[in-house]
Coordinates of C-alpha atoms and ligand atoms in Angstrom, one line a residue:
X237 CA 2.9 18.2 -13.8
X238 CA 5.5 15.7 -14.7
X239 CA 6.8 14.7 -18.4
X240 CA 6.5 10.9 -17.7
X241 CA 3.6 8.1 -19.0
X242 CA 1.9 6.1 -17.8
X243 CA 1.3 2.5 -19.4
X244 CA -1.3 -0.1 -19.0
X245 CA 0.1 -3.2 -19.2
X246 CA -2.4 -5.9 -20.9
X247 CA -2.9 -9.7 -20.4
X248 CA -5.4 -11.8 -22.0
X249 CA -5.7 -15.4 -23.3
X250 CA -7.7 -15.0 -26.6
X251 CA -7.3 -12.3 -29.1
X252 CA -10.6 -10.7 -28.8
X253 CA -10.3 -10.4 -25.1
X254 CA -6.6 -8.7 -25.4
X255 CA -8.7 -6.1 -27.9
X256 CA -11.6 -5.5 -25.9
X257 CA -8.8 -4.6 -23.2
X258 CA -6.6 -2.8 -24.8
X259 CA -9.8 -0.1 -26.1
X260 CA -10.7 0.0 -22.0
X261 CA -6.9 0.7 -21.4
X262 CA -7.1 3.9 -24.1
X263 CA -9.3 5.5 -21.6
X264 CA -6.7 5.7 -19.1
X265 CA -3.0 5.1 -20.8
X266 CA -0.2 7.1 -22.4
X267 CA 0.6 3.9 -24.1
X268 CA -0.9 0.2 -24.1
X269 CA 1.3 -2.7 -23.4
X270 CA 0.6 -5.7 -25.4
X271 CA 2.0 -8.7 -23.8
X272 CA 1.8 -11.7 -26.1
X273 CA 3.0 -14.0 -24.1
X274 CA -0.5 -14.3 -22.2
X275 CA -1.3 -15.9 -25.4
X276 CA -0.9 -19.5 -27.1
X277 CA 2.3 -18.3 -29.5
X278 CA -0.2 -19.4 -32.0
X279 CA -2.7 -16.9 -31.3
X280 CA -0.1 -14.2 -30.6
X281 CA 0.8 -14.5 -34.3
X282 CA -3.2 -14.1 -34.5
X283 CA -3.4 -10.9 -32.6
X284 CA -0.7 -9.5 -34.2
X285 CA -2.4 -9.5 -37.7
X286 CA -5.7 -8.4 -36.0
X287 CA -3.7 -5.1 -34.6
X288 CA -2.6 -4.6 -37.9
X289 CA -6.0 -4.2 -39.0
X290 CA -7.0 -2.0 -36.5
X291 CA -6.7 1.9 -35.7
X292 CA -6.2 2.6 -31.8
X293 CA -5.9 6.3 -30.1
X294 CA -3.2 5.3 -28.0
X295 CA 0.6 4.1 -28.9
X296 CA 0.9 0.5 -28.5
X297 CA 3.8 -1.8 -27.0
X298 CA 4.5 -5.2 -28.3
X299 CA 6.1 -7.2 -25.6
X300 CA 6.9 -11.6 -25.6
X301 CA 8.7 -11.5 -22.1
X302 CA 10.8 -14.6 -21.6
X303 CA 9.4 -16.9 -19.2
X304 CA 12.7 -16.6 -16.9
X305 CA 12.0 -12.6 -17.1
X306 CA 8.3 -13.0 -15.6
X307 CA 7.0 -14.2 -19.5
X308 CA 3.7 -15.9 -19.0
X309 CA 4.1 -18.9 -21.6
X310 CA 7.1 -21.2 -22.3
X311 CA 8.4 -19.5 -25.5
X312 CA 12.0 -20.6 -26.3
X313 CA 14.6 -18.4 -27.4
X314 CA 14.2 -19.4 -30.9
X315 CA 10.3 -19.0 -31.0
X316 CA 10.7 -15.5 -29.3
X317 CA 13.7 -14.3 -31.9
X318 CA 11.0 -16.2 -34.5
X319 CA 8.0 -14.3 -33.8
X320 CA 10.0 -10.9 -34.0
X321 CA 11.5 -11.5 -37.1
X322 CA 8.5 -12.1 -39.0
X323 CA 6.2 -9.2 -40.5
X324 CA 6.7 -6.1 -38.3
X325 CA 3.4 -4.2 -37.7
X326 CA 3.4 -0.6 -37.9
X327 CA 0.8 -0.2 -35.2
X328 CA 3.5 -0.5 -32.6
X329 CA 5.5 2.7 -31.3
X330 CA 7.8 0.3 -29.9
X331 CA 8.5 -3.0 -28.7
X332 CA 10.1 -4.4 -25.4
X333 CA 12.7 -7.1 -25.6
X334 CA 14.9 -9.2 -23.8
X335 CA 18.9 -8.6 -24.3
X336 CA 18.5 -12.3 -25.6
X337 CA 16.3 -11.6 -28.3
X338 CA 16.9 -8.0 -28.9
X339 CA 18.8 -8.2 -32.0
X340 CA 16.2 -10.1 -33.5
X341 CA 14.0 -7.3 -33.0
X342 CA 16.3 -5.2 -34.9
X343 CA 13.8 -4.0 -37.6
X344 CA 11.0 -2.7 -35.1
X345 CA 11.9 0.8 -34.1
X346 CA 11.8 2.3 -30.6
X347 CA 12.9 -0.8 -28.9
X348 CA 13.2 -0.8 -25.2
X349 CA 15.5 -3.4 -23.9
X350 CA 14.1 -4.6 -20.9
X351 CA 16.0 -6.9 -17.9
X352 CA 14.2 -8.0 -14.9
X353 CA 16.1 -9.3 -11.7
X354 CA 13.8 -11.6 -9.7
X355 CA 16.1 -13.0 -6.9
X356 CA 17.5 -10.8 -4.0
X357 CA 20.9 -11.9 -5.7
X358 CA 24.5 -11.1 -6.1
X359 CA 23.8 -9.3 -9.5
X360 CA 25.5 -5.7 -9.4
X361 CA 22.4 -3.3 -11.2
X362 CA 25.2 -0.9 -11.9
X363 CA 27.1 -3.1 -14.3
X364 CA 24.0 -4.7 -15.6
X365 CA 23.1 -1.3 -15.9
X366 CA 26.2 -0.2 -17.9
X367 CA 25.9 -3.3 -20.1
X368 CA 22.8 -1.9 -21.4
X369 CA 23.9 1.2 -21.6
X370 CA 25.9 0.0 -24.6
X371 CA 23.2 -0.3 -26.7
X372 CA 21.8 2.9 -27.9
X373 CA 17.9 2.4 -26.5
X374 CA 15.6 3.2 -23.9
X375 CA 16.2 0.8 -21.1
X376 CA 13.7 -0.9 -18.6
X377 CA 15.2 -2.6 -15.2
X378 CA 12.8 -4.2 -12.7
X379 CA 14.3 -5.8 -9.9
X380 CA 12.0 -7.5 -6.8
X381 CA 12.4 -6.0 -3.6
X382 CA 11.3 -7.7 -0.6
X383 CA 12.2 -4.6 2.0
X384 CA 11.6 -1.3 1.0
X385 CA 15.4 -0.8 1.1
X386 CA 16.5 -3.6 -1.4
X387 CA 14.6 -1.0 -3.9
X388 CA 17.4 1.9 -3.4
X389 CA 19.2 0.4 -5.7
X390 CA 17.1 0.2 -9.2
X391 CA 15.7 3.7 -7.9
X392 CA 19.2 5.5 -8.0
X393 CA 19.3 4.5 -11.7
X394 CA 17.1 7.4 -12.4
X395 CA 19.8 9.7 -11.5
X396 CA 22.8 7.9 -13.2
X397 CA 20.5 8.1 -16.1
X398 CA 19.4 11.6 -15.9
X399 CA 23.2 12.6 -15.1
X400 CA 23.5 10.8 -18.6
X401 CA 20.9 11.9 -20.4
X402 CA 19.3 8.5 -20.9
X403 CA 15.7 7.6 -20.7
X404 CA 15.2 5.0 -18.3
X405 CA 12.4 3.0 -16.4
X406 CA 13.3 1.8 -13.2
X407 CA 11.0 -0.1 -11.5
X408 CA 11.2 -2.3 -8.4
X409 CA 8.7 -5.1 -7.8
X410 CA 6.8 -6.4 -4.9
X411 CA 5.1 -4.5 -2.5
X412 CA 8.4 -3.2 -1.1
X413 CA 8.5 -1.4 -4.6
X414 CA 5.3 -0.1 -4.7
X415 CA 6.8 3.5 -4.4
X416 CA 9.3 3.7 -7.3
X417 CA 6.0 2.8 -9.4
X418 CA 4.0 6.3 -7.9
X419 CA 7.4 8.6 -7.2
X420 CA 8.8 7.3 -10.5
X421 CA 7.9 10.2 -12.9
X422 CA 7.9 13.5 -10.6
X423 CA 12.0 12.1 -10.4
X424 CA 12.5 11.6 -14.2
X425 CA 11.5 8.3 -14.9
X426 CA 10.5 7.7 -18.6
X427 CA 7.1 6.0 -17.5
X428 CA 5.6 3.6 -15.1
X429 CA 3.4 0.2 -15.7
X430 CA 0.4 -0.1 -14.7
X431 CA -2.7 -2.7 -14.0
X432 CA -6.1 -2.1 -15.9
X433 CA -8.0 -3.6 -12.7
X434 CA -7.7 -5.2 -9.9
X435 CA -6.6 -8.9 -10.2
X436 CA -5.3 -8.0 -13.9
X437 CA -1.4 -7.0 -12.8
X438 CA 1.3 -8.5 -14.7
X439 CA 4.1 -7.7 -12.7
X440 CA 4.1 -8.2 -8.8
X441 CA 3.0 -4.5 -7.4
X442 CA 1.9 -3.1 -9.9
X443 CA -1.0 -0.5 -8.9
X444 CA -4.1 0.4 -11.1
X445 CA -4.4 3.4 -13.5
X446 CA -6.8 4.8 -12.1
X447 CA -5.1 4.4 -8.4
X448 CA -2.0 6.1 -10.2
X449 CA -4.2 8.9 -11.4
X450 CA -7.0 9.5 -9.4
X451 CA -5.5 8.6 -5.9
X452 CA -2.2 8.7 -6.6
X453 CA -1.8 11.9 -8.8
X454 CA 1.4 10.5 -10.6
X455 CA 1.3 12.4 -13.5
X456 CA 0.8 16.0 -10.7
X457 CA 3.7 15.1 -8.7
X458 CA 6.9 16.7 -8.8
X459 CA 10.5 16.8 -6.8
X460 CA 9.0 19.3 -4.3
X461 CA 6.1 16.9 -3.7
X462 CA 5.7 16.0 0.2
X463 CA 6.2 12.7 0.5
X464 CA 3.7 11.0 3.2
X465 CA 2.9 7.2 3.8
X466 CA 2.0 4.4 6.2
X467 CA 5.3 2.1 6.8
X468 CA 4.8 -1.2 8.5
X469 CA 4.1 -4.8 7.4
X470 CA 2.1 -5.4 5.6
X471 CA 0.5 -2.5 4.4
X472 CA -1.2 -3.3 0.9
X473 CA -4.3 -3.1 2.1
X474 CA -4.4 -0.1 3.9
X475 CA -7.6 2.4 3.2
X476 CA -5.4 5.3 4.5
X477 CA -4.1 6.3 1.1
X478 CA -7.8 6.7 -0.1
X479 CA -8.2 9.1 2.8
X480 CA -5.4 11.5 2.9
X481 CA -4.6 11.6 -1.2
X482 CA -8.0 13.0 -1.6
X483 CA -7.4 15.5 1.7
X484 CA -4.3 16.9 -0.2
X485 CA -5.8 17.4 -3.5
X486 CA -8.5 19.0 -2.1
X487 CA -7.0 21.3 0.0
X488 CA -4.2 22.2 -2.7
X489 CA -1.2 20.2 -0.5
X490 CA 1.6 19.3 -2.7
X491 CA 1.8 15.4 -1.4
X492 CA 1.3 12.4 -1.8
X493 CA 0.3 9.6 0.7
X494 CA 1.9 5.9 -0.4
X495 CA 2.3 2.5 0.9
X496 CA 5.4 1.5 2.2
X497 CA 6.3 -1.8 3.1
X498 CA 9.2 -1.7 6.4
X499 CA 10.7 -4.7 7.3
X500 CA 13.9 -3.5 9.0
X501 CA 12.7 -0.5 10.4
X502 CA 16.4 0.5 11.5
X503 CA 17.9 -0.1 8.2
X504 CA 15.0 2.2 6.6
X505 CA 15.5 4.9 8.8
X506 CA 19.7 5.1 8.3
X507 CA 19.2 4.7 4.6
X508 CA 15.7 6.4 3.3
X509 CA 14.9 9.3 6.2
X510 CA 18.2 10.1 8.5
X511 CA 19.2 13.4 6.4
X512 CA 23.3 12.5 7.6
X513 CA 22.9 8.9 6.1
X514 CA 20.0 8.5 3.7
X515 CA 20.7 7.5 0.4
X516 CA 18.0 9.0 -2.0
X517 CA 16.1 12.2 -1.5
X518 CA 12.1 11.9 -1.0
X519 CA 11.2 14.4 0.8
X520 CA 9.7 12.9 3.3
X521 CA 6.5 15.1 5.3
X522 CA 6.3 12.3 7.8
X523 CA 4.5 8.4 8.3
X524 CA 1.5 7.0 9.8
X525 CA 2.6 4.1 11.5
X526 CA 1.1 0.5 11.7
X527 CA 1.6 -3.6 13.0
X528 CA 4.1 -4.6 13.8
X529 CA 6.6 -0.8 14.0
X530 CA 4.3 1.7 16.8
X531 CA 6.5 0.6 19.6
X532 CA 9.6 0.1 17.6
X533 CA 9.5 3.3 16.1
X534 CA 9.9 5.2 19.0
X535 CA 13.7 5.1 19.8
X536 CA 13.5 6.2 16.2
X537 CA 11.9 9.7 17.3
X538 CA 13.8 12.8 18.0
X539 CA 10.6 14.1 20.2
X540 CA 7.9 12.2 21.5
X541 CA 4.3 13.8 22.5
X542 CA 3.0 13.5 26.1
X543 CA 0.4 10.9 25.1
X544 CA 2.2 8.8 23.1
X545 CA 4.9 8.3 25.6
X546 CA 1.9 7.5 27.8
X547 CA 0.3 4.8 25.4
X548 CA 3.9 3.6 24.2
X549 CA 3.0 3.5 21.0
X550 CA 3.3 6.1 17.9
X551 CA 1.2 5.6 15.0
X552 CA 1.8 9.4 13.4
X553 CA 5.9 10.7 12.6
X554 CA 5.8 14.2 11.6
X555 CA 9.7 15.4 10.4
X556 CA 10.1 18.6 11.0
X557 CA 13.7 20.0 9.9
X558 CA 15.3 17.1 9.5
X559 CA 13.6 15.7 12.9
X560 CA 11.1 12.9 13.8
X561 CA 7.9 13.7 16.1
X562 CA 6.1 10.9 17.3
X563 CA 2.5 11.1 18.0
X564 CA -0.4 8.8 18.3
X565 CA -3.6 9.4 17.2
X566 CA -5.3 6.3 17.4
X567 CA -6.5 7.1 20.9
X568 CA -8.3 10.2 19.9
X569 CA -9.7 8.5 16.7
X570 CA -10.9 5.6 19.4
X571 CA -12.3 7.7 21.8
X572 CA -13.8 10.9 19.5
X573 CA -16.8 9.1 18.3
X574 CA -17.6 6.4 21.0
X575 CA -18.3 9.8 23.3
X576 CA -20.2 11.2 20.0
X577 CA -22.4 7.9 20.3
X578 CA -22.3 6.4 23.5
X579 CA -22.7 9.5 25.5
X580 CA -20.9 10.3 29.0
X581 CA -18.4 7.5 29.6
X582 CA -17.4 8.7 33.4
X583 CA -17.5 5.3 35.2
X584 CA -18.6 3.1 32.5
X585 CA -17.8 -0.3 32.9
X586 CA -16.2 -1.3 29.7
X587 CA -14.3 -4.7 28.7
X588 CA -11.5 -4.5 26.2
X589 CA -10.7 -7.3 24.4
X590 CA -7.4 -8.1 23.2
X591 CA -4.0 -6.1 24.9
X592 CA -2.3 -5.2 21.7
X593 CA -1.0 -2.0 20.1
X594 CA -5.0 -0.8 19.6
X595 CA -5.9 -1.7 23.2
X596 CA -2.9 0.5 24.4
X597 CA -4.7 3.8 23.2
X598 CA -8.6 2.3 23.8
X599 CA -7.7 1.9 27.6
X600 CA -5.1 5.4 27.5
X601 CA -8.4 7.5 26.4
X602 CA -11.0 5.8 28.8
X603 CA -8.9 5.6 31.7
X604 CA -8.6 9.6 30.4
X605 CA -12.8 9.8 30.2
X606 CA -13.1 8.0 34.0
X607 CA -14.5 4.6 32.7
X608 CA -14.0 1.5 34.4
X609 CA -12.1 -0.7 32.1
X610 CA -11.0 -4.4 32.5
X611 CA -9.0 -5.5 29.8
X612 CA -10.0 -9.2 28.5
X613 CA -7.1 -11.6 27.5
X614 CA -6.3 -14.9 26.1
X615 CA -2.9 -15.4 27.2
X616 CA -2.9 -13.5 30.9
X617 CA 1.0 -14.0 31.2
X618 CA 1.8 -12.6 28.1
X619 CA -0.4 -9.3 29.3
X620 CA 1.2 -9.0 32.5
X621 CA 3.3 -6.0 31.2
X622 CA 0.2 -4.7 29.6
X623 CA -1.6 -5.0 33.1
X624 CA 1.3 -3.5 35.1
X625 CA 1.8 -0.8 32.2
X626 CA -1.4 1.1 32.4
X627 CA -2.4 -0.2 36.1
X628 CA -5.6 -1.4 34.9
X629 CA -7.6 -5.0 35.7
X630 CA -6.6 -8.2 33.7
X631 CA -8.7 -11.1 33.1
X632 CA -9.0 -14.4 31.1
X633 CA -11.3 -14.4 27.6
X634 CA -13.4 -16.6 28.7
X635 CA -13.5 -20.3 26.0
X636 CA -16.7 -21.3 27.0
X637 CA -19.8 -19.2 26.4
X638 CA -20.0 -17.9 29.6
X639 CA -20.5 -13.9 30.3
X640 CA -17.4 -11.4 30.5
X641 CA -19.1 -9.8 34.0
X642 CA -22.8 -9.4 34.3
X643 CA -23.1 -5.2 34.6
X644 CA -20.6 -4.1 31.4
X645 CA -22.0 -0.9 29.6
X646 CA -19.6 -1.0 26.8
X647 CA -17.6 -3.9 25.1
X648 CA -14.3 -3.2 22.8
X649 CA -13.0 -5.7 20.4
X650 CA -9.2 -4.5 20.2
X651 CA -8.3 -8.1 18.6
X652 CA -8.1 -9.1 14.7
X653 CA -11.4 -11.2 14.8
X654 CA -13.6 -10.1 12.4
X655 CA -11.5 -8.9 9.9
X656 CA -11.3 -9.6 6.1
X657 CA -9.1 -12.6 5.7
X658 CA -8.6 -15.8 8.2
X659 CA -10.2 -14.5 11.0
X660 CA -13.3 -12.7 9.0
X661 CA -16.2 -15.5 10.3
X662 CA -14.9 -15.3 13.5
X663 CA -16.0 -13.3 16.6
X664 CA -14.5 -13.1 20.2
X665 CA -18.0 -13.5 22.0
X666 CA -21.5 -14.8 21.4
X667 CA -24.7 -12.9 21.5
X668 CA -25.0 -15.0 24.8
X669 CA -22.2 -13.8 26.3
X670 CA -23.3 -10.4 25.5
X671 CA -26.2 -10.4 27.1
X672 CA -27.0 -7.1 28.7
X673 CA -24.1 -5.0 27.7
X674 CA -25.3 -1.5 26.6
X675 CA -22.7 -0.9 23.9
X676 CA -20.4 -2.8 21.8
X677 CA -17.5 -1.3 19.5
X678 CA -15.4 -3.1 17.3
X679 CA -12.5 -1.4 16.7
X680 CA -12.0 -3.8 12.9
X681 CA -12.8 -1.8 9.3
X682 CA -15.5 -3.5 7.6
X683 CA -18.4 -2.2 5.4
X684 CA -21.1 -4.6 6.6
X685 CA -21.2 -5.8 10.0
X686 CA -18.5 -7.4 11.7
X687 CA -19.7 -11.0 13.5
X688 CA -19.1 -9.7 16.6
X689 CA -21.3 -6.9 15.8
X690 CA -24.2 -9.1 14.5
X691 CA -23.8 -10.5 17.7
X692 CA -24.3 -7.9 20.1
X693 CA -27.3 -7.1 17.4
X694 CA -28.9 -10.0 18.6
X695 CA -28.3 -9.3 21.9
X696 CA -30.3 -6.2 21.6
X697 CA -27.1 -3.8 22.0
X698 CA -26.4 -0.6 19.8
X699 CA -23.3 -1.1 17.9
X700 CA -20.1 1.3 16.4
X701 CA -17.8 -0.5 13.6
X702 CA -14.1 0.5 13.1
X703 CA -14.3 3.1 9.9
X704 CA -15.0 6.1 12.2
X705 CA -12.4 5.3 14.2
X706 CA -10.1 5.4 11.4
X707 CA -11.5 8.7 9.9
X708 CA -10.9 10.4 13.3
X709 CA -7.7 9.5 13.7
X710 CA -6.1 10.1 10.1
X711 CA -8.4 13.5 10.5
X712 CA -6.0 14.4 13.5
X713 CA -2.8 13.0 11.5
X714 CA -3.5 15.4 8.6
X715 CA -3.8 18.2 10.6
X716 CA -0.9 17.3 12.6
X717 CA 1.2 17.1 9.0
X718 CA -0.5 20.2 7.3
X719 CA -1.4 22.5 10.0
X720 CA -4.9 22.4 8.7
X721 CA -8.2 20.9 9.1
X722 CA -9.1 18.5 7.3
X723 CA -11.7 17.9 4.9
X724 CA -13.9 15.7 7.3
X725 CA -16.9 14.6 5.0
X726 CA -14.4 14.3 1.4
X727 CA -12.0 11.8 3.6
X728 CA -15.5 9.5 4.5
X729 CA -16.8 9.6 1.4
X730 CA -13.7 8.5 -0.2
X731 CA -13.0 5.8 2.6
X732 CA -16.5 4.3 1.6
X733 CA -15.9 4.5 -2.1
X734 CA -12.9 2.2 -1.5
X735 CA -14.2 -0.3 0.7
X736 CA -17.3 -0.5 -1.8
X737 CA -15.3 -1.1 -4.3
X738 CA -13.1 -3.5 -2.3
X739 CA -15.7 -5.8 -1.4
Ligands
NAP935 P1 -2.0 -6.3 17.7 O1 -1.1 -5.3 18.3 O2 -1.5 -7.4 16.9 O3 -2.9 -6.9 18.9 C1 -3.9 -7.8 18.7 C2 -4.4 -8.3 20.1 O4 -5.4 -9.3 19.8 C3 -3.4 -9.0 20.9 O5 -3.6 -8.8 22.3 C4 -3.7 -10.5 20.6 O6 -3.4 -11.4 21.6 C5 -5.2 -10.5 20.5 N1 -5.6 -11.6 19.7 C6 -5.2 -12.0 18.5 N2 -5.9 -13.1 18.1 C7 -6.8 -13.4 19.1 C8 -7.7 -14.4 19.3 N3 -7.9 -15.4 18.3 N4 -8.4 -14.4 20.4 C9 -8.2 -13.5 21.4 N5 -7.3 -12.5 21.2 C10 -6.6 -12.5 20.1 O7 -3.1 -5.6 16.8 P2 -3.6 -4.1 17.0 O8 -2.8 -3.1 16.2 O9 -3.9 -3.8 18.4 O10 -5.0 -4.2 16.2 C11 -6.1 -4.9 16.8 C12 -7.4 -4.7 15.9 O11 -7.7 -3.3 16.0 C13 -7.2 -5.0 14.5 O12 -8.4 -5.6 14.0 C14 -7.0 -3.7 13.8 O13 -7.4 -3.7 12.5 C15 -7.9 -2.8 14.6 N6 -7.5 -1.4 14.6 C16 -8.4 -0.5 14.0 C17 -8.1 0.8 14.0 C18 -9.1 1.7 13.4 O14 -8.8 2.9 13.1 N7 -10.3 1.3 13.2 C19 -6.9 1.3 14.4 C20 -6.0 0.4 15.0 C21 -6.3 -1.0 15.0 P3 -1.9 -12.2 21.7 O15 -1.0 -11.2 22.2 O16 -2.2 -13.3 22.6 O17 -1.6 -12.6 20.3

C-alpha cells in the first residue's frame, strides 16, 4: 500500500452533466478533477456556483487549463486570470493553474502549479523544473513521450523531488507514458490522473480508475513490486494485462503487468533494463514480447531457449540476476489446444496462411507433432527465407476463389485479416475455397467469430478462434516468470470480461 491518490479527471459540456460525473467519479477517486474548460466560460462560471451549492464526499479540483497546455476552449489569459479572481468557492481543496495565471489564483488555497510540455522539444524539464521549484506549491509536469524512453526524463523528477522533500506529479503523456501513470505512486508520486471511462480521457494516456485499481493495483504497489509488461508497438490494446494482473493478485505475486510502448528497442534496453547503464530503477521481472521486436530482441538476450532459437523469435524475456532469457511461448499456446480439439495431428495436412512472426511458431510446433504443413503466401519472394528457414513447402495465396489443395485437414490463418480495425471484414479465403477442410483455426482474438471463421462454418468445418491460444501461451509465460502455475480458469475469465467489455 502506497501513500499516493488517485484522481478522476472530469470533462463535460453542460453543467449538469459535469455533476452527474463528478458523483460517478466519488465512487472511485481520492479527488475529483473539475476541468472547466470543457465548458462555454459562461457556463463554467455556472458550474461553479452550482458546486458551491452542493456537498460532495470527495475533495474537488478546480482546473481552466490554457488551451496551449491541452485547455479544451479558447480562454485568453485575461478570461482565465478573470474567472480565478472572482468569488472563490470553498468546495475546492485546491485548484490547478498555469504559471501564467497562477498569481491570479492567489486567494484559492492548495494551488498546484501545473506545466505541460507537448513537443519532443529543446525544453530542459530540469530547469523548468527548478523554476517552479521557486514557488512554494505542489507542482504538476506532464511532458508527451513518443518512445518509452523520452519519459525518463519527467520520471526522474520524482526523485529530485523526494531528495527535496517536494510533492510532485510527474506524468508523461502518450502511450509511451502510460507507465509513469501505474508506477507513479509505489515511487512517491503525489497522485496520478485518471479517466472515468473509456473515451472520457482528458489527457493523451490516461488509463481508467478502475483499470488503475482493479487491474492495475496502483494504490498496492510498492518499490519491491515486480515490474512485468508487453514492450513492442503498439501495444494499447493488448488483453495480456487483463490476464496476468489478475494471475498475480490471485496468487499473492508482488507485480504488476503494464503496457509499454518500444520504439527503439536498443535505446530501451541501454537506458531502462541493462543494470551497468539504465537510468531509473523498475525492477524489472521480465517482458512479453510483440510486432514488430520478437526477432529484434534476441541479440538483446543473454540466453536463448532451444525452441526459440529454433522459431527465431522470442515473445517471453525472463531477467534473472541482472540477465535476459529469451523464450517463446506462442508455439506451445498455438499448438496446446489445436491437439486438445483437433485430435492426433501426425500427418495432417495443414495450410498456414501468412509467414510472419505467428506462422514461425504454428509451423515450429506442427512440424514438432508430424503434420504436413504447406505454408500459404502472398508475396512468395518475400518468404523465401521463411521457406528455406524451417525447410517447409511454399505456395502462392491464391486471388481468385479457387481451393488451397483439395485434401487439407486443417487450415491456419497466421495473417492480420480478421482482426478489429482495417482488416476486421476481411477474410483470407471463402467458404468456397474451403470446401472440404476438416479444421480451421484462426490464430486472430475476437469474441464473436472472425469472417474467416464464418466461413469455414459455412463450409461445414469445425472451427478454433485465437483467445485460447493467447491463454495458453501467457499461462506458460507466468509460470515461466513465477515458477508457478497459473491460475488457468481466473486468467479466461478475466480475458472474456475484457473483450466483453471492449466490444
Ligand atoms: P506479422 O509478423 O506481421 O505477420 C503477418 C503475416 O500476414 C505476414 O506474412 C504478412 O505478409 C501476412 N499478411 C498481412 N496482410 C495480408 C493480407 N492482406 N493477405 C495475405 N497475407 C497478409 O504478424 P504476426 O505476429 O505473425 O501475427 C499474425 C496474426 O496472428 C495476427 O492476427 C495476430 O494477432 C495473431 N496472433 C495471435 C496470437 C494469439 O495468441 N492468439 C499470438 C500471436 C499472433 P507480408 O509479409 O506479405 O506482409
Amino acid at each position: 500500500m502506497n501513500n499516493g491518490k488517485i484522481c478522476i479527471s472530469v470533462c463535460a459540456e453542460t453543467a449538469d452533466e459535469m455533476i452527474a460525473k463528478i458523483r460517478r467519479a466519488e465512487l472511485l477517486a481520492d479527488m475529483i478533477e473539475v476541468r472547466f474548460d470543457c465548458l462555454p466560460l459562461a457556463q463554467a462560471a455556472f458550474l461553479l456556483a452550482q458546486i458551491a451549492d452542493s456537498a460532495f464526499t470527495k475533495p474537488l479540483i478546480a482546473t481552466l487549463r490554457a488551451s496551449e497546455q491541452g485547455g479544451k476552449n479558447l480562454a485568453s489569459l485575461d478570461e482565465r486570470a478573470a474567472f480565478w479572481q472572482a468569488k472563490k468557492s470553498d468546495r475546492f481543496s485546491a485548484v490547478d493553474v498555469e504559471e501564467d495565471a497562477f498569481d491570479a489564483a492567489v486567494d484559492w488555497s492548495n494551488r498546484i502549479l501545473s506545466f505541460h510540455v507537448f513537443e519532443k522539444s529543446s525544453l530542459n524539464l530540469s530547469d523548468i523544473y527548478k523554476r517552479l521549484c521557486s514557488r512554494n506549491d505542489l507542482i504538476k509536469l506532464a511532458a508527451y513521450a513518443e518512445d518509452i524512453t523520452d519519459s525518463i526524463p519527467v520520471w526522474k523528477l520524482i526523485e529530485k523531488a523526494l531528495w527535496q522533500d517536494k510533492e510532485i506529479i510527474p506524468i508523461a503523456m502518450g502511450d509511451a507514458g502510460k507507465w509513469t501513470r501505474i508506477l507513479g505512486l509505489a515511487h512517491g508520486a503525489y497522485m496520478t490522473y485518471a479517466s472515468l471511462d473509456d473515451g472520457e480521457e482528458t489527457a493523451d494516456g490516461q488509463i481508467t480508475a478502475s483499470d488503475l485499481i482493479d487491474v492495475y493495483r496502483v494504490r498496492e504497489l510498492d518499490k519491491n513490486t515486480e515490474l512485468y509488461g508487453v514492450i513492442g508497438d503498439p501495444v494499447s490494446s493488448s488483453l495480456s494485462p487483463y490476464m496476468q494482473n489478475p494471475a498475480f493478485a490471485a496468487t499473492g505475486v508482488n507485480a504488476v503487468f503494464i503496457p509499454l510502448l518500444v520504439k527503439d528497442l536498443d535505446e530501451f534496453i541501454r537506458r531502462m533494463v541493462t543494470p551497468a547503464t539504465r537510468e531509473v530503477e523498475l525492477n524489472f521481472g521480465g517482458f512479453s514480447v510483440t510486432m514488430p521486436l520478437k526477432q529484434a530482441i534476441i541479440k538483446h538476450l543473454d540466453e536463448i531457449d532451444p525452441v526459440a532459437e529454433r522459431i527465431g523469435a522470442v515473445n517471453t524475456v525472463k531477467i534473472s540476476g541482472g540477465k535476459l532469457i529469451g523464450y517463446n511461448t506462442d508455439a506451445h499456446g498455438f499448438i496446446t489446444p489445436l491437439k486438445t480439439q483437433f485430435g492426433e495431428l501426425k500427418n495432417a495436412r495443414v495450410a498456414v496462411i501468412g509467414a510472419g512472426g505467428a506462422a514461425r511458431a504454428c509451423v515450429y510446433a506442427l512440424a514438432q507433432a508430424g503434420a504436413d504443413v504447406t505454408v500459404f503466401v502472398r508475396d512468395l519472394q518475400k518468404a523465401e527465407v521463411f521457406k528455406n528457414e524451417f525447410q517447409v513447402k511454399l505456395k502462392q495465396l491464391p486471388t481468385d476463389n479457387s481451393q488451397l489443395q483439395t485434401d487439407l485437414d486443417i487450415v491456419v490463418n497466421a495473417t492480420p485479416l480478421g482482426m478489429k480495425g482495417a482488416f476486421e471484414n476481411d477474410s483470407p479465403l471463402t467458404a468456397e475455397q474451403l470446401k472440404g477442410v476438416k479444421f480451421v483455426y484462426d490464430l486472430v482474438v475476437r469474441r464473436d467469430d472472425t469472417p474467416l471463421l464464418r466461413e469455414a462454418e459455412n463450409a461445414g468445418a469445425s472451427t478454433l478462434g485465437g483467445l485460447e491460444m493467447l491463454i495458453a501461451q501467457g499461462i506458460k509465460q507466468f509460470a515461466i516468470w513465477t515458477g508457478r502455475e497459473a491460475p488457468e480458469e481466473l486468467m479466461r475469465e478475466s480475458l472474456k470480461a475484457r473483450i466483453d467489455k471492449r466490444q
